[in-house]
């Protein structure tokens, strides 16, 4: 069911799209990935319903920061100021905690924000050893300096407000119970009844109902740890080390704000991961791992268990059903990769599925979703597995940890690890031989005072003519409903003549001024990513 909807919401045969189906897409799950995907779909012109079994935002402590690709994605959609405001408030708490005295009281506000370059398996990176001359760091733009420490619950609230502004319908307290899919669409069954949709996307977490009912293969490795992450009220914690700490039993974290703790033991997975985490259970784990018997947990404000179960769907699409976020891949939370991986999935899938819904692109465009995102997901799983191997308390792992620590405390080692942790290395294998093709677009400063990322707020593709070339712009004819064309100079990159940037901000085509055929490959790139121009269609 790939119906060609015009700009007025009417199909080519004069029937309104509301007569065809209830929604273009139903998204299961209103976490950050589901909400961001809903926003991307709506930005692309799709009618979206998001269903969520929880009645309110889940306040359980989960992800606490976003990496550079996620920050860049939010920047390209105009969300960076709102994210930054939340981060600034969080940094005040971090400043006070890092500056506390032996009695736990703050010594006073720090003059500058604490530098943080990330960690690998709890081995902290020294930001003074980082060499930012790697080309991957060039022209990242404002997101490079954001360091967004945004709690997941706050991120959900920000995205929920954006979804409301874009007209995304979000139904809370509504659980998906099943669905029937065929070549023409999906009948989605919920506690509120059945709705018809063209497509269904499961963003419903690691225990995804959509994934299980659709029969996606989900191979991987079994868990061997029990981890706790919590915010608590406690006493007797004066002897707990601040930050990441490795002991003969496991690993624990104290901070980066008062009451936030993490404990990891390598004695197998929990008997019941879904049972409430009690103060007694958390206290016992902290005492075992830290060796501080006087630490006492009086109250659990929020807590969750986790394991290192690492699995990935072999494909992210089966017919009319797709997966994104934890529904497509699960792993340990070390390095904060999970939320960011899901945001990348949503940014990649949203514009593609919206284009298929609108009929401007063929259904085959969706094949590129798995092709582009699956390798990055596989890398994340191995990255987290490697950290588990280095964190184990056995003698072989501890010997390996000392070697990795020595390497991490070099400029080359720090730069490699920080670059991988940050995500700036991520790119897609796209057709074309220009060095920028397949990379996240450089946030060029343009002659009118704007930056490239500011021109992506609409969620449309961007053809940037940097040499005022009418011949280049002529190739954009017929794409006016899905492509913005800007003729601007870039003083800092005089050799760059033109860029075709996909809606997700990745470069689909680029040309340099000295090229003999400076538009070679542009018509093919336009058709590959945006479909046929209107006149030809």
Coordinates of C-alpha atoms in Angstrom, one line a residue:
X1 CA 0.0 0.0 0.0
X2 CA 2.2 2.8 -1.3
X3 CA -0.3 5.5 -2.0
X4 CA 0.9 8.8 -3.6
X5 CA -0.4 11.6 -1.3
X6 CA -0.3 15.1 -2.6
X7 CA 0.5 18.1 -0.5
X8 CA -3.2 18.5 0.3
X9 CA -3.5 15.0 1.7
X10 CA -5.5 13.7 -1.3
X11 CA -4.5 10.6 -3.3
X12 CA -4.1 10.7 -7.1
X13 CA -7.6 9.2 -7.5
X14 CA -9.2 11.9 -5.4
X15 CA -9.8 9.9 -2.3
X16 CA -8.5 11.4 1.0
X17 CA -5.9 9.5 2.8
X18 CA -8.1 9.3 5.8
X19 CA -10.4 7.0 3.8
X20 CA -7.5 4.6 3.2
X21 CA -6.3 4.0 6.8
X22 CA -6.5 5.4 10.3
X23 CA -2.8 6.2 10.5
X24 CA 0.2 6.0 8.2
X25 CA 2.4 4.7 11.0
X26 CA 1.8 3.3 14.5
X27 CA 4.8 3.5 16.8
X28 CA 4.8 1.2 19.8
X29 CA 6.6 2.9 22.7
X30 CA 6.9 6.5 23.8
X31 CA 10.4 6.4 25.1
X32 CA 12.9 8.8 23.6
X33 CA 13.3 6.7 20.4
X34 CA 9.6 6.3 19.8
X35 CA 8.9 9.9 20.4
X36 CA 11.8 11.1 18.3
X37 CA 10.8 8.7 15.5
X38 CA 7.2 10.0 15.7
X39 CA 8.5 13.6 15.3
X40 CA 10.6 12.7 12.3
X41 CA 7.7 10.9 10.7
X42 CA 5.4 13.9 11.2
X43 CA 8.1 16.2 10.0
X44 CA 8.1 14.2 6.8
X45 CA 4.3 14.4 6.3
X46 CA 3.1 11.1 7.9
X47 CA 0.1 10.7 10.2
X48 CA 1.5 9.1 13.3
X49 CA 0.1 7.4 16.4
X50 CA 2.4 6.5 19.3
X51 CA 1.0 4.1 21.9
X52 CA 2.6 3.6 25.3
X53 CA 1.5 1.3 28.1
X54 CA 2.8 3.6 30.8
X55 CA 0.5 6.4 31.8
X56 CA 3.4 8.8 32.8
X57 CA 7.0 9.4 31.9
X58 CA 9.1 6.7 33.5
X59 CA 11.3 8.4 36.2
X60 CA 13.5 5.3 36.7
X61 CA 17.1 6.3 36.4
X62 CA 18.4 5.2 33.0
X63 CA 20.6 6.9 30.3
X64 CA 22.1 10.2 31.5
X65 CA 23.9 11.6 28.5
X66 CA 23.9 11.8 24.7
X67 CA 26.8 11.5 22.4
X68 CA 27.8 13.7 19.5
X69 CA 25.7 12.1 16.7
X70 CA 22.6 12.5 19.0
X71 CA 23.5 16.0 19.9
X72 CA 24.0 16.8 16.3
X73 CA 20.6 15.3 15.4
X74 CA 18.9 17.4 18.0
X75 CA 20.8 20.5 16.8
X76 CA 19.7 19.9 13.2
X77 CA 16.1 19.9 14.5
X78 CA 16.4 23.0 16.6
X79 CA 16.3 21.3 19.9
X80 CA 19.9 22.0 21.2
X81 CA 19.0 25.1 23.2
X82 CA 16.4 23.2 25.2
X83 CA 18.7 20.3 25.8
X84 CA 21.6 22.6 26.8
X85 CA 19.4 24.3 29.5
X86 CA 18.8 21.0 31.1
X87 CA 22.5 20.1 30.9
X88 CA 23.5 23.4 32.6
X89 CA 21.3 22.7 35.6
X90 CA 22.8 19.1 35.9
X91 CA 26.3 20.5 35.7
X92 CA 25.7 22.6 38.8
X93 CA 25.0 19.5 40.8
X94 CA 28.1 17.8 39.4
X95 CA 30.3 20.9 40.3
X96 CA 29.1 20.7 43.9
X97 CA 29.7 17.0 44.1
X98 CA 33.2 17.0 42.6
X99 CA 34.2 19.9 44.9
X100 CA 32.9 18.4 48.1
X101 CA 35.1 18.1 51.2
X102 CA 35.7 15.1 53.4
X103 CA 32.5 15.7 55.2
X104 CA 30.5 15.6 52.1
X105 CA 29.9 19.4 51.9
X106 CA 30.6 21.5 48.9
X107 CA 33.8 23.6 49.0
X108 CA 32.3 26.1 46.6
X109 CA 31.4 26.5 43.0
X110 CA 34.0 25.6 40.5
X111 CA 35.1 28.4 38.2
X112 CA 34.9 26.3 35.0
X113 CA 32.8 23.2 34.2
X114 CA 34.6 19.9 34.9
X115 CA 36.2 18.4 31.8
X116 CA 35.0 15.0 30.9
X117 CA 36.2 12.8 28.0
X118 CA 34.4 9.6 28.9
X119 CA 35.6 6.3 30.1
X120 CA 36.2 2.7 28.8
X121 CA 35.2 0.0 31.3
X122 CA 35.6 2.6 34.1
X123 CA 39.1 3.7 32.9
X124 CA 38.7 7.5 32.8
X125 CA 40.1 9.4 29.9
X126 CA 42.3 12.4 30.5
X127 CA 41.0 15.2 28.3
X128 CA 44.4 16.9 28.3
X129 CA 45.8 14.0 26.3
X130 CA 43.1 14.2 23.6
X131 CA 44.3 15.3 20.2
X132 CA 41.3 16.8 18.3
X133 CA 43.1 17.2 15.0
X134 CA 41.4 14.0 13.6
X135 CA 39.4 15.1 10.5
X136 CA 36.3 13.4 12.1
X137 CA 36.2 16.3 14.6
X138 CA 36.3 19.0 11.9
X139 CA 33.2 21.2 11.5
X140 CA 31.1 19.3 14.0
X141 CA 29.6 22.6 15.1
X142 CA 27.9 23.7 18.3
X143 CA 27.1 20.1 19.3
X144 CA 30.8 19.3 19.8
X145 CA 30.9 21.6 22.8
X146 CA 27.5 20.6 24.2
X147 CA 28.4 17.7 26.4
X148 CA 24.8 17.0 26.9
X149 CA 24.2 15.3 30.2
X150 CA 20.4 15.0 29.8
X151 CA 18.5 12.5 32.0
X152 CA 16.3 10.2 29.9
X153 CA 13.1 11.3 31.7
X154 CA 13.9 15.0 30.9
X155 CA 14.7 14.0 27.3
X156 CA 11.3 12.3 27.0
X157 CA 9.5 15.4 28.2
X158 CA 11.4 17.6 25.7
X159 CA 10.5 15.2 22.9
X160 CA 6.9 14.9 24.0
X161 CA 6.5 18.7 23.8
X162 CA 8.0 18.6 20.3
X163 CA 5.7 15.7 19.3
X164 CA 2.7 17.8 20.5
X165 CA 3.8 20.8 18.4
X166 CA 4.2 18.6 15.3
X167 CA 0.7 17.0 15.7
X168 CA 1.9 13.5 16.7
X169 CA -0.9 11.7 18.6
X170 CA 0.5 10.0 21.7
X171 CA -1.8 7.7 23.7
X172 CA -0.5 6.8 27.1
X173 CA -1.9 3.9 29.1
X174 CA -2.5 2.0 25.9
X175 CA -0.6 -1.3 25.4
X176 CA -0.1 -3.0 22.1
X177 CA -1.4 -6.5 22.5
X178 CA -1.0 -7.9 19.0
X179 CA -1.2 -7.1 15.3
X180 CA -2.0 -8.6 11.9
X181 CA 0.2 -7.6 9.0
X182 CA -0.1 -8.2 5.3
X183 CA 1.2 -6.7 2.1
X184 CA -1.3 -3.8 2.4
X185 CA -0.9 -2.7 6.0
X186 CA -1.1 -3.6 9.6
X187 CA -4.1 -4.0 12.0
X188 CA -2.7 -3.0 15.4
X189 CA -4.6 -4.4 18.4
X190 CA -4.4 -2.4 21.7
X191 CA -6.2 -2.3 24.9
X192 CA -8.3 0.6 23.4
X193 CA -9.3 -1.4 20.3
X194 CA -7.8 -1.9 16.9
X195 CA -6.4 0.8 14.6
X196 CA -5.4 0.4 10.9
X197 CA -2.0 1.6 9.7
X198 CA 0.2 1.3 6.8
X199 CA 3.3 0.5 8.9
X200 CA 4.1 -0.5 12.5
X201 CA 7.4 0.3 14.2
X202 CA 8.4 -1.4 17.4
X203 CA 10.3 1.0 19.8
X204 CA 9.0 -0.9 22.8
X205 CA 12.3 -1.8 24.4
X206 CA 14.5 -4.8 24.9
X207 CA 11.6 -7.1 25.7
X208 CA 9.8 -5.9 22.6
X209 CA 6.3 -7.3 22.1
X210 CA 6.5 -6.2 18.4
X211 CA 9.8 -8.0 17.8
X212 CA 8.5 -11.3 19.5
X213 CA 5.2 -11.3 17.7
X214 CA 6.7 -10.5 14.3
X215 CA 9.2 -13.4 14.7
X216 CA 12.5 -11.4 14.3
X217 CA 15.6 -13.5 14.9
X218 CA 17.5 -12.1 18.0
X219 CA 20.8 -13.9 18.4
X220 CA 23.6 -12.9 20.8
X221 CA 25.4 -13.7 24.0
X222 CA 23.9 -14.5 27.4
X223 CA 24.4 -12.3 30.5
X224 CA 27.1 -13.0 33.1
X225 CA 26.7 -9.9 35.4
X226 CA 24.1 -8.3 37.8
X227 CA 24.3 -4.5 37.8
X228 CA 22.4 -1.9 39.7
X229 CA 22.0 1.8 38.9
X230 CA 20.2 3.9 41.5
X231 CA 19.7 7.2 43.3
X232 CA 19.5 6.6 47.0
X233 CA 19.6 8.3 50.4
X234 CA 22.5 6.8 52.3
X235 CA 25.0 7.3 55.2
X236 CA 28.4 5.9 56.0
X237 CA 29.5 6.6 52.4
X238 CA 32.4 8.8 53.3
X239 CA 34.9 6.1 52.5
X240 CA 33.3 5.3 49.1
X241 CA 35.6 6.5 46.3
X242 CA 34.2 9.2 44.0
X243 CA 33.7 8.1 40.4
X244 CA 34.5 4.7 39.0
X245 CA 36.2 2.2 41.3
X246 CA 37.4 -1.3 40.6
X247 CA 37.8 -3.9 43.4
X248 CA 38.6 -7.5 43.8
X249 CA 34.9 -8.3 43.7
X250 CA 33.5 -6.0 40.9
X251 CA 33.0 -2.4 40.1
X252 CA 31.1 0.4 41.7
X253 CA 30.4 4.1 40.9
X254 CA 29.7 6.9 43.3
X255 CA 28.5 10.1 41.7
X256 CA 28.6 12.3 39.6
X257 CA 25.9 13.8 42.0
X258 CA 25.0 12.9 45.6
X259 CA 23.2 9.7 46.0
X260 CA 23.8 8.3 42.6
X261 CA 25.4 4.9 42.8
X262 CA 26.1 1.9 40.5
X263 CA 27.3 -1.6 41.5
X264 CA 28.3 -4.5 39.3
X265 CA 29.0 -8.1 40.3
X266 CA 30.2 -10.9 38.1
X267 CA 28.3 -13.8 39.7
X268 CA 25.7 -14.3 37.0
X269 CA 22.4 -12.6 36.0
X270 CA 19.7 -11.8 38.6
X271 CA 17.1 -14.4 39.4
X272 CA 14.3 -11.9 38.7
X273 CA 15.4 -8.8 36.8
X274 CA 11.9 -7.2 37.0
X275 CA 11.4 -7.4 40.8
X276 CA 11.6 -4.1 42.6
X277 CA 15.1 -3.2 43.8
X278 CA 15.1 -3.0 47.6
X279 CA 17.3 -0.9 49.8
X280 CA 18.6 -4.1 51.5
X281 CA 19.6 -5.7 48.2
X282 CA 21.4 -2.6 46.9
X283 CA 23.1 -2.0 50.2
X284 CA 24.4 -5.6 50.3
X285 CA 25.8 -5.3 46.8
X286 CA 27.5 -2.0 47.5
X287 CA 29.1 -3.4 50.7
X288 CA 30.3 -6.5 48.9
X289 CA 31.8 -4.6 46.0
X290 CA 33.2 -1.6 47.8
X291 CA 34.4 -3.4 50.9
X292 CA 32.9 -0.5 53.0
X293 CA 30.7 -2.3 55.6
X294 CA 29.3 0.9 57.2
X295 CA 27.6 2.2 54.0
X296 CA 23.9 2.1 54.7
X297 CA 21.1 2.7 52.2
X298 CA 18.1 4.2 53.9
X299 CA 15.9 4.9 50.9
X300 CA 15.8 4.0 47.2
X301 CA 14.6 7.0 45.2
X302 CA 14.9 5.2 41.9
X303 CA 16.7 2.1 40.9
X304 CA 17.0 -0.4 38.1
X305 CA 18.8 -3.7 37.4
X306 CA 20.8 -4.4 34.3
X307 CA 22.8 -7.2 32.8
X308 CA 25.2 -7.6 29.9
X309 CA 22.8 -9.6 27.7
X310 CA 23.9 -8.6 24.2
X311 CA 21.6 -9.4 21.2
X312 CA 20.7 -7.9 17.9
X313 CA 18.0 -8.5 15.4
X314 CA 19.4 -10.0 12.2
X315 CA 17.2 -7.6 10.2
X316 CA 15.3 -4.4 11.2
X317 CA 12.4 -4.9 8.9
X318 CA 9.9 -7.7 8.1
X319 CA 7.4 -6.5 5.5
X320 CA 5.3 -3.8 7.1
X321 CA 6.9 -4.1 10.6
X322 CA 10.2 -2.4 11.6
X323 CA 12.2 -2.2 14.8
X324 CA 14.2 0.7 16.3
X325 CA 16.1 1.3 19.5
X326 CA 16.3 -1.4 22.2
X327 CA 13.7 -3.5 20.3
X328 CA 16.4 -4.1 17.7
X329 CA 19.5 -4.4 19.9
X330 CA 20.3 -4.8 23.6
X331 CA 23.6 -4.7 25.5
X332 CA 25.1 -3.5 28.8
X333 CA 24.8 0.2 29.5
X334 CA 28.5 0.9 29.8
X335 CA 29.5 3.9 27.8
X336 CA 26.0 5.1 27.4
X337 CA 25.6 3.8 23.9
X338 CA 22.1 2.4 24.0
X339 CA 20.0 5.6 23.9
X340 CA 22.3 7.1 21.4
X341 CA 22.1 4.1 19.1
X342 CA 18.3 4.3 19.2
X343 CA 18.2 8.0 18.4
X344 CA 20.4 7.3 15.4
X345 CA 18.0 4.6 14.3
X346 CA 15.1 7.0 14.5
X347 CA 16.9 9.8 12.6
X348 CA 17.8 7.3 9.8
X349 CA 14.4 5.6 9.6
X350 CA 12.0 8.6 10.0
X351 CA 12.5 10.5 6.8
X352 CA 12.8 7.2 4.7
X353 CA 9.5 5.8 6.0
X354 CA 7.8 9.2 5.6
X355 CA 8.9 9.4 2.0
X356 CA 7.6 5.9 1.3
X357 CA 4.3 6.8 3.0
X358 CA 3.9 9.9 0.9
X359 CA 4.8 8.0 -2.3
X360 CA 7.7 10.1 -3.2
X361 CA 10.2 7.2 -2.7
X362 CA 9.9 3.5 -3.5
X363 CA 9.6 1.0 -0.8
X364 CA 13.1 -0.3 -1.6
X365 CA 14.4 2.8 0.2
X366 CA 13.7 1.1 3.5
X367 CA 16.2 -1.6 2.6
X368 CA 18.9 1.0 3.3
X369 CA 17.7 1.3 6.9
X370 CA 19.1 -2.1 8.0
X371 CA 22.1 -1.9 5.7
X372 CA 23.2 1.4 7.3
X373 CA 22.2 1.0 10.9
X374 CA 22.9 -2.8 11.5
X375 CA 26.8 -2.4 11.3
X376 CA 26.8 0.4 13.8
X377 CA 24.6 -1.6 16.2
X378 CA 26.9 -4.6 15.8
X379 CA 29.9 -2.4 16.7
X380 CA 28.2 -1.1 19.9
X381 CA 27.5 -4.7 21.0
X382 CA 31.2 -5.6 20.6
X383 CA 32.3 -2.3 22.3
X384 CA 30.2 -3.2 25.4
X385 CA 31.3 -6.8 25.4
X386 CA 35.0 -5.6 25.3
X387 CA 34.3 -3.5 28.4
X388 CA 32.8 -6.4 30.3
X389 CA 36.0 -8.5 29.5
X390 CA 38.2 -5.7 30.9
X391 CA 36.0 -5.3 34.0
X392 CA 36.0 -8.9 35.1
X393 CA 37.6 -9.5 38.5
X394 CA 39.7 -12.6 37.5
X395 CA 43.5 -12.4 37.2
X396 CA 43.6 -12.6 33.4
X397 CA 41.1 -9.8 33.0
X398 CA 42.9 -7.6 35.6
X399 CA 46.2 -8.1 33.7
X400 CA 44.5 -7.1 30.5
X401 CA 43.0 -4.0 32.3
X402 CA 46.5 -2.8 33.3
X403 CA 47.6 -3.1 29.7
X404 CA 44.5 -1.2 28.4
X405 CA 45.0 1.5 31.1
X406 CA 48.6 2.0 30.0
X407 CA 47.4 2.5 26.4
X408 CA 44.5 4.7 27.5
X409 CA 47.0 7.1 29.2
X410 CA 48.7 8.0 26.0
X411 CA 47.7 10.6 23.5
X412 CA 47.1 8.1 20.8
X413 CA 45.1 5.8 23.1
X414 CA 43.0 8.6 24.6
X415 CA 42.2 10.1 21.2
X416 CA 41.2 6.7 19.8
X417 CA 38.9 5.8 22.7
X418 CA 37.3 9.3 23.0
X419 CA 36.7 9.3 19.2
X420 CA 35.0 6.0 19.4
X421 CA 33.0 6.8 22.6
X422 CA 31.8 10.1 21.1
X423 CA 30.5 8.5 18.0
X424 CA 32.0 11.1 15.6
X425 CA 33.5 8.2 13.6
X426 CA 30.1 7.0 12.4
X427 CA 29.4 7.2 8.7
X428 CA 27.5 5.2 6.1
X429 CA 28.8 3.3 3.1
X430 CA 27.1 5.4 0.3
X431 CA 27.8 5.5 -3.4
X432 CA 30.3 8.1 -4.5
X433 CA 34.1 8.7 -4.2
X434 CA 34.2 12.1 -2.6
X435 CA 35.6 12.0 1.0
X436 CA 32.5 13.6 2.4
X437 CA 30.1 11.2 0.9
X438 CA 28.6 9.0 3.6
X439 CA 29.8 11.3 6.4
X440 CA 27.8 13.4 8.7
X441 CA 27.7 16.8 7.0
X442 CA 30.2 19.4 8.2
X443 CA 28.5 22.2 10.0
X444 CA 29.8 24.8 7.5
X445 CA 29.7 28.5 8.4
X446 CA 28.0 30.1 5.4
X447 CA 28.2 33.6 3.9
X448 CA 24.9 34.8 5.3
X449 CA 26.0 34.1 8.9
X450 CA 24.1 30.8 9.2
X451 CA 25.5 27.3 9.7
X452 CA 24.6 24.3 7.6
X453 CA 22.8 22.5 10.4
X454 CA 20.3 25.4 10.8
X455 CA 19.0 24.7 7.3
X456 CA 18.0 21.1 8.3
X457 CA 15.3 22.1 10.8
X458 CA 12.6 21.4 8.2
X459 CA 13.5 17.8 7.9
X460 CA 13.9 18.1 4.2
X461 CA 17.0 17.3 2.1
X462 CA 19.3 20.2 1.3
X463 CA 21.2 21.0 -1.9
X464 CA 23.8 23.5 -1.0
X465 CA 25.2 25.4 -4.0
X466 CA 28.4 27.0 -2.9
X467 CA 29.5 28.3 -6.3
X468 CA 26.3 29.9 -7.6
X469 CA 26.1 27.3 -10.4
X470 CA 22.8 27.4 -12.3
X471 CA 23.6 24.1 -13.8
X472 CA 23.9 22.4 -10.4
X473 CA 20.6 23.9 -9.3
X474 CA 18.9 22.8 -12.5
X475 CA 19.2 19.2 -11.3
X476 CA 16.9 20.1 -8.4
X477 CA 13.9 20.8 -10.6
X478 CA 11.0 18.6 -9.8
X479 CA 12.1 18.0 -6.2
X480 CA 10.7 21.2 -4.7
X481 CA 8.3 19.3 -2.5
X482 CA 11.1 17.5 -0.6
X483 CA 14.3 19.4 -1.2
X484 CA 15.5 22.9 -0.1
X485 CA 18.1 24.6 -2.4
X486 CA 20.4 27.2 -0.9
X487 CA 23.0 29.3 -2.9
X488 CA 25.5 30.5 -0.4
X489 CA 29.3 30.7 -0.2
X490 CA 31.5 29.1 2.4
X491 CA 34.7 31.2 2.8
X492 CA 36.4 28.5 4.9
X493 CA 36.0 25.8 2.3
X494 CA 36.6 27.5 -1.1
X495 CA 37.3 24.3 -2.9
X496 CA 34.0 22.8 -2.1
X497 CA 31.4 23.4 -4.8
X498 CA 28.2 21.6 -3.8
X499 CA 26.7 19.3 -1.2
X500 CA 23.5 17.1 -1.3
X501 CA 22.6 16.5 2.3
X502 CA 19.9 13.9 3.2
X503 CA 17.2 14.8 5.7
X504 CA 19.2 13.0 8.4
X505 CA 22.2 15.2 7.8
X506 CA 24.4 12.7 6.0
X507 CA 26.2 13.7 2.8
X508 CA 24.7 11.9 -0.2
X509 CA 26.8 13.7 -2.9
X510 CA 29.6 16.3 -2.9
X511 CA 31.7 18.0 -5.5
X512 CA 34.8 20.1 -5.6
X513 CA 35.4 23.1 -7.8
X514 CA 38.3 21.6 -9.7
X515 CA 36.3 18.6 -10.8
X516 CA 35.9 18.3 -14.6
X517 CA 32.3 17.1 -14.3
X518 CA 31.3 18.9 -11.2
X519 CA 27.7 17.5 -11.1
X520 CA 28.6 13.9 -11.9
X521 CA 26.5 11.6 -9.8
X522 CA 24.1 14.3 -8.6
X523 CA 21.1 13.1 -10.6
X524 CA 21.6 9.6 -9.5
X525 CA 22.0 10.6 -5.8
X526 CA 18.8 12.7 -6.0
X527 CA 16.8 9.8 -7.5
X528 CA 18.3 7.2 -5.1
X529 CA 17.5 9.2 -1.9
X530 CA 14.5 11.4 -2.9
X531 CA 12.8 9.3 -5.6
X532 CA 11.8 10.5 -9.1
X533 CA 11.2 14.2 -9.6
X534 CA 7.6 15.3 -9.9
X535 CA 7.5 15.9 -13.6
X536 CA 9.1 12.5 -14.4
X537 CA 6.8 10.8 -11.9

